[in-house]
């Protein structure tokens, strides 16, 4: 039985890990967020590790406000780089394995074919730069680590594209959604299950891995599918180009990721994004009806 420390446990992925952990009788989980463990405080991190002695840490904590990061580089760097360094140092010193969540934003975003883990990184935003720097810090300090790059994460928890599209679909007669950025939605529950599979694997194989659900779409196609499956009929969705929807930080034009490495090394079966979306929307509908 392993002791698993999960940081950023109140976020989308952390909450899904709470649910998945209920069926994982093999391990004990310690769920923390900033109140229980401030990972930007080096002394607090060292003390927590010395007292609790986890076997594996899953770092779900991150600064993810992509646009705001352009004007808050220092704060973004503290969470995405410095805090990762503290966790890497403590975990390495205690002989603890680490699973760290990263992002498709580390790639250039201009490919025409799915990115593999070996492709050149070329982040186009402060958020992407700090996440890449965090990856490098971790792997340089604690090489018994797995980095998982994911994209377009959604769940019934917190704020995300799926919940925004549902809310806007109920409020407005029409909305505009970009149709020239292509990637793959990722149901946080699928990623949580993949992480537990890695934890329980007989052979922990460190390195960088990509994980999203299977298939691909544009944000416009994603929005259309959300409304169709959820049953929102009174809102027209208009496809627009990125230049019609300006943002402070540059978004990847193309961020489809190859999952062959994680599927081969850890024998993970990854569902199609449309199937996972249906599952998530059923949960959201259930919460709405209960509420």
Coordinates of C-alpha atoms in Angstrom, one line a residue:
X1 CA 0.0 0.0 0.0
X2 CA 1.4 3.4 -1.0
X3 CA 0.7 6.8 0.5
X4 CA -0.3 9.2 -2.2
X5 CA -0.1 13.0 -1.7
X6 CA -2.3 15.0 -4.1
X7 CA -1.7 18.8 -4.3
X8 CA -4.2 21.2 -5.8
X9 CA -6.9 18.8 -4.7
X10 CA -9.8 21.4 -4.9
X11 CA -9.3 21.8 -8.7
X12 CA -11.0 19.9 -11.5
X13 CA -8.4 17.0 -11.6
X14 CA -8.0 16.9 -7.8
X15 CA -11.7 16.5 -7.3
X16 CA -11.9 13.7 -9.9
X17 CA -9.0 12.0 -8.1
X18 CA -10.9 12.2 -4.9
X19 CA -13.7 10.2 -6.6
X20 CA -11.5 7.7 -8.3
X21 CA -9.5 7.1 -5.1
X22 CA -12.7 5.8 -3.4
X23 CA -12.3 2.6 -5.5
X24 CA -8.6 2.3 -4.9
X25 CA -8.3 0.2 -1.8
X26 CA -4.6 -0.5 -2.5
X27 CA -3.5 3.0 -1.5
X28 CA -4.0 5.8 1.0
X29 CA -4.5 9.3 -0.3
X30 CA -3.7 12.7 1.3
X31 CA -5.6 15.4 -0.4
X32 CA -4.2 19.0 0.1
X33 CA -4.8 22.4 -1.3
X34 CA -3.3 25.7 -0.3
X35 CA -4.9 25.7 3.2
X36 CA -3.4 22.3 4.1
X37 CA -0.1 22.7 2.2
X38 CA 1.1 25.9 0.6
X39 CA 3.5 24.5 -2.0
X40 CA 5.0 27.9 -2.6
X41 CA 6.4 27.8 1.0
X42 CA 9.6 25.7 0.9
X43 CA 9.7 25.2 4.6
X44 CA 6.1 24.1 4.7
X45 CA 6.8 21.6 1.9
X46 CA 9.8 20.2 3.6
X47 CA 8.0 19.8 7.0
X48 CA 5.0 18.2 5.3
X49 CA 7.2 15.6 3.6
X50 CA 9.2 14.9 6.8
X51 CA 6.1 14.3 8.8
X52 CA 3.8 12.5 6.3
X53 CA 6.4 10.7 4.2
X54 CA 4.4 10.1 1.0
X55 CA 5.5 7.5 -1.5
X56 CA 4.1 9.2 -4.5
X57 CA 3.0 12.9 -5.1
X58 CA 0.5 13.9 -7.8
X59 CA 0.9 17.6 -8.4
X60 CA -2.3 19.0 -9.7
X61 CA -1.6 22.6 -8.5
X62 CA -0.8 25.2 -11.1
X63 CA -1.3 28.8 -12.1
X64 CA -3.7 28.4 -15.0
X65 CA -5.1 31.9 -15.7
X66 CA -3.5 32.0 -19.2
X67 CA -4.3 35.7 -20.0
X68 CA -3.6 37.1 -16.6
X69 CA -0.3 35.3 -16.6
X70 CA 1.0 37.8 -19.2
X71 CA 0.9 40.6 -16.6
X72 CA 1.6 38.3 -13.6
X73 CA 4.7 36.5 -14.7
X74 CA 6.3 36.6 -11.3
X75 CA 3.2 35.0 -9.5
X76 CA 2.9 32.5 -12.3
X77 CA 6.5 31.6 -12.0
X78 CA 6.3 31.1 -8.2
X79 CA 3.5 28.5 -8.6
X80 CA 4.5 26.8 -11.9
X81 CA 8.3 26.8 -11.3
X82 CA 9.4 27.6 -7.8
X83 CA 6.8 25.4 -6.1
X84 CA 7.6 22.5 -8.4
X85 CA 11.2 22.9 -7.4
X86 CA 10.3 22.6 -3.8
X87 CA 8.2 19.5 -4.4
X88 CA 10.9 18.0 -6.6
X89 CA 13.6 18.6 -3.9
X90 CA 11.5 17.2 -1.1
X91 CA 10.3 14.2 -3.1
X92 CA 13.8 13.4 -4.3
X93 CA 15.3 13.7 -0.8
X94 CA 12.6 11.4 0.6
X95 CA 12.8 8.9 -2.3
X96 CA 9.3 9.8 -3.4
X97 CA 8.1 9.4 -7.0
X98 CA 6.3 12.3 -8.6
X99 CA 3.5 12.7 -11.2
X100 CA 3.3 16.3 -12.4
X101 CA 0.5 17.7 -14.7
X102 CA 1.6 20.0 -17.5
X103 CA 0.0 21.4 -20.7
X104 CA -0.1 21.4 -24.5
X105 CA 0.9 25.1 -24.3
X106 CA 4.5 24.0 -24.1
X107 CA 4.4 23.1 -27.8
X108 CA 4.4 25.7 -30.6
X109 CA 0.8 25.1 -31.6
X110 CA 1.5 25.3 -35.3
X111 CA 1.9 21.6 -36.3
X112 CA -0.2 19.7 -38.8
X113 CA 0.0 16.3 -37.1
X114 CA -0.3 15.2 -33.5
X115 CA 2.5 16.3 -31.2
X116 CA 4.7 13.6 -29.7
X117 CA 6.6 14.0 -26.5
X118 CA 9.8 14.3 -28.5
X119 CA 8.7 17.2 -30.6
X120 CA 10.4 20.6 -30.1
X121 CA 8.8 22.7 -27.4
X122 CA 8.1 26.3 -28.3
X123 CA 5.7 27.9 -25.8
X124 CA 4.0 31.1 -27.1
X125 CA 2.8 32.5 -23.7
X126 CA 4.0 33.1 -20.2
X127 CA 1.8 30.3 -19.0
X128 CA 3.4 27.9 -21.5
X129 CA 6.9 29.1 -20.7
X130 CA 6.5 28.6 -16.9
X131 CA 4.9 25.2 -17.3
X132 CA 7.8 24.1 -19.5
X133 CA 10.3 25.5 -17.0
X134 CA 8.5 23.6 -14.3
X135 CA 8.9 20.4 -16.2
X136 CA 12.6 20.9 -16.7
X137 CA 13.2 21.7 -13.0
X138 CA 11.3 18.6 -11.9
X139 CA 13.1 16.2 -14.3
X140 CA 16.5 17.7 -13.5
X141 CA 16.0 17.3 -9.7
X142 CA 13.9 14.1 -9.4
X143 CA 14.3 11.8 -12.4
X144 CA 11.8 9.4 -10.8
X145 CA 9.0 11.5 -12.2
X146 CA 6.2 11.3 -14.7
X147 CA 5.2 14.5 -16.5
X148 CA 1.7 14.4 -18.1
X149 CA 0.9 17.0 -20.7
X150 CA -2.8 17.5 -21.2
X151 CA -5.2 19.9 -22.9
X152 CA -8.8 21.3 -22.9
X153 CA -9.6 19.9 -19.4
X154 CA -13.2 19.9 -18.3
X155 CA -15.4 18.3 -15.6
X156 CA -18.5 19.0 -13.5
X157 CA -16.2 20.9 -11.1
X158 CA -15.1 24.5 -11.2
X159 CA -15.0 26.8 -14.3
X160 CA -14.4 25.3 -17.7
X161 CA -15.5 25.5 -21.3
X162 CA -18.2 22.9 -21.0
X163 CA -19.9 24.6 -18.1
X164 CA -19.5 28.0 -19.8
X165 CA -21.1 26.8 -23.0
X166 CA -24.1 25.4 -21.0
X167 CA -24.5 28.7 -19.1
X168 CA -24.3 30.9 -22.2
X169 CA -26.6 28.5 -24.2
X170 CA -29.3 29.1 -21.6
X171 CA -28.8 32.8 -21.4
X172 CA -28.3 33.9 -25.0
X173 CA -29.8 33.5 -28.4
X174 CA -26.4 33.3 -30.1
X175 CA -22.7 33.0 -29.3
X176 CA -19.5 33.1 -31.2
X177 CA -16.9 30.4 -30.8
X178 CA -13.5 30.1 -32.6
X179 CA -13.4 27.5 -35.3
X180 CA -9.7 27.7 -36.3
X181 CA -8.1 26.2 -33.2
X182 CA -8.0 22.4 -33.1
X183 CA -7.3 20.1 -30.2
X184 CA -8.9 17.4 -28.1
X185 CA -11.2 17.8 -25.1
X186 CA -10.1 15.9 -22.0
X187 CA -12.5 14.7 -19.4
X188 CA -10.7 15.1 -16.1
X189 CA -12.2 11.8 -14.8
X190 CA -10.4 10.0 -17.6
X191 CA -7.1 11.6 -16.7
X192 CA -7.6 10.8 -13.0
X193 CA -8.2 7.1 -13.9
X194 CA -5.0 7.2 -16.0
X195 CA -3.0 8.6 -13.1
X196 CA -4.3 5.8 -10.7
X197 CA -3.3 3.3 -13.4
X198 CA 0.2 4.7 -13.4
X199 CA 0.3 4.7 -9.6
X200 CA -0.8 1.0 -9.5
X201 CA 1.5 -0.1 -12.4
X202 CA 4.0 -2.7 -11.5
X203 CA 6.7 -0.8 -13.5
X204 CA 6.9 3.0 -12.9
X205 CA 8.4 4.3 -16.1
X206 CA 9.5 8.0 -15.6
X207 CA 9.4 10.5 -18.4
X208 CA 7.2 12.9 -20.3
X209 CA 3.8 11.7 -21.6
X210 CA 0.9 13.2 -23.5
X211 CA -2.7 12.5 -22.4
X212 CA -6.0 13.7 -23.8
X213 CA -9.1 11.8 -24.9
X214 CA -9.1 10.4 -28.4
X215 CA -10.2 12.2 -31.5
X216 CA -10.0 15.9 -32.3
X217 CA -12.2 19.0 -32.9
X218 CA -12.3 22.8 -32.9
X219 CA -13.7 24.8 -30.1
X220 CA -16.7 25.5 -32.3
X221 CA -17.3 21.8 -32.9
X222 CA -16.9 21.1 -29.2
X223 CA -19.5 23.8 -28.4
X224 CA -21.9 22.4 -30.9
X225 CA -21.6 18.9 -29.4
X226 CA -22.1 20.2 -25.9
X227 CA -25.3 21.9 -26.8
X228 CA -26.6 18.9 -28.9
X229 CA -25.9 16.4 -26.2
X230 CA -27.2 18.6 -23.3
X231 CA -30.3 19.5 -25.3
X232 CA -29.8 23.2 -25.7
X233 CA -31.8 24.2 -28.9
X234 CA -32.5 27.9 -28.6
X235 CA -29.0 29.2 -29.0
X236 CA -27.2 29.6 -32.3
X237 CA -23.5 29.0 -32.3
X238 CA -21.5 31.0 -34.9
X239 CA -18.1 29.8 -36.0
X240 CA -15.5 32.7 -36.0
X241 CA -11.8 33.0 -36.6
X242 CA -9.3 33.7 -33.8
X243 CA -8.8 37.3 -34.9
X244 CA -12.5 38.0 -34.1
X245 CA -11.9 36.8 -30.6
X246 CA -8.8 38.5 -29.4
X247 CA -7.0 37.4 -26.2
X248 CA -4.1 38.7 -24.3
X249 CA -2.1 35.4 -24.5
X250 CA -1.6 33.6 -27.8
X251 CA -3.5 30.3 -28.0
X252 CA -2.2 27.2 -29.8
X253 CA -3.7 26.9 -33.3
X254 CA -3.2 23.1 -33.2
X255 CA -2.7 21.1 -30.1
X256 CA -3.7 17.6 -30.9
X257 CA -1.4 15.3 -28.9
X258 CA -0.2 11.7 -29.7
X259 CA -1.1 9.3 -26.8
X260 CA 0.8 6.3 -28.1
X261 CA 3.5 6.4 -25.5
X262 CA 1.3 6.4 -22.5
X263 CA -1.0 3.8 -24.0
X264 CA 2.0 1.5 -24.8
X265 CA 3.9 2.0 -21.5
X266 CA 1.0 1.9 -19.1
X267 CA -1.6 -0.1 -21.2
X268 CA -4.1 2.7 -20.8
X269 CA -7.3 2.6 -22.8
X270 CA -8.4 6.1 -23.8
X271 CA -12.0 6.8 -24.8
X272 CA -13.2 9.0 -27.6
X273 CA -13.9 12.6 -26.5
X274 CA -17.5 12.5 -27.5
X275 CA -18.2 9.4 -25.4
X276 CA -16.6 11.1 -22.3
X277 CA -18.5 14.3 -22.9
X278 CA -21.8 12.4 -22.7
X279 CA -20.7 10.9 -19.4
X280 CA -19.8 14.3 -18.0
X281 CA -22.9 16.0 -19.2
X282 CA -25.0 13.3 -17.5
X283 CA -23.3 14.1 -14.2
X284 CA -23.9 17.8 -14.7
X285 CA -27.5 17.3 -15.6
X286 CA -27.9 15.1 -12.5
X287 CA -26.4 17.9 -10.3
X288 CA -28.6 20.5 -12.0
X289 CA -31.8 18.4 -11.4
X290 CA -30.8 17.7 -7.8
X291 CA -30.0 21.3 -7.2

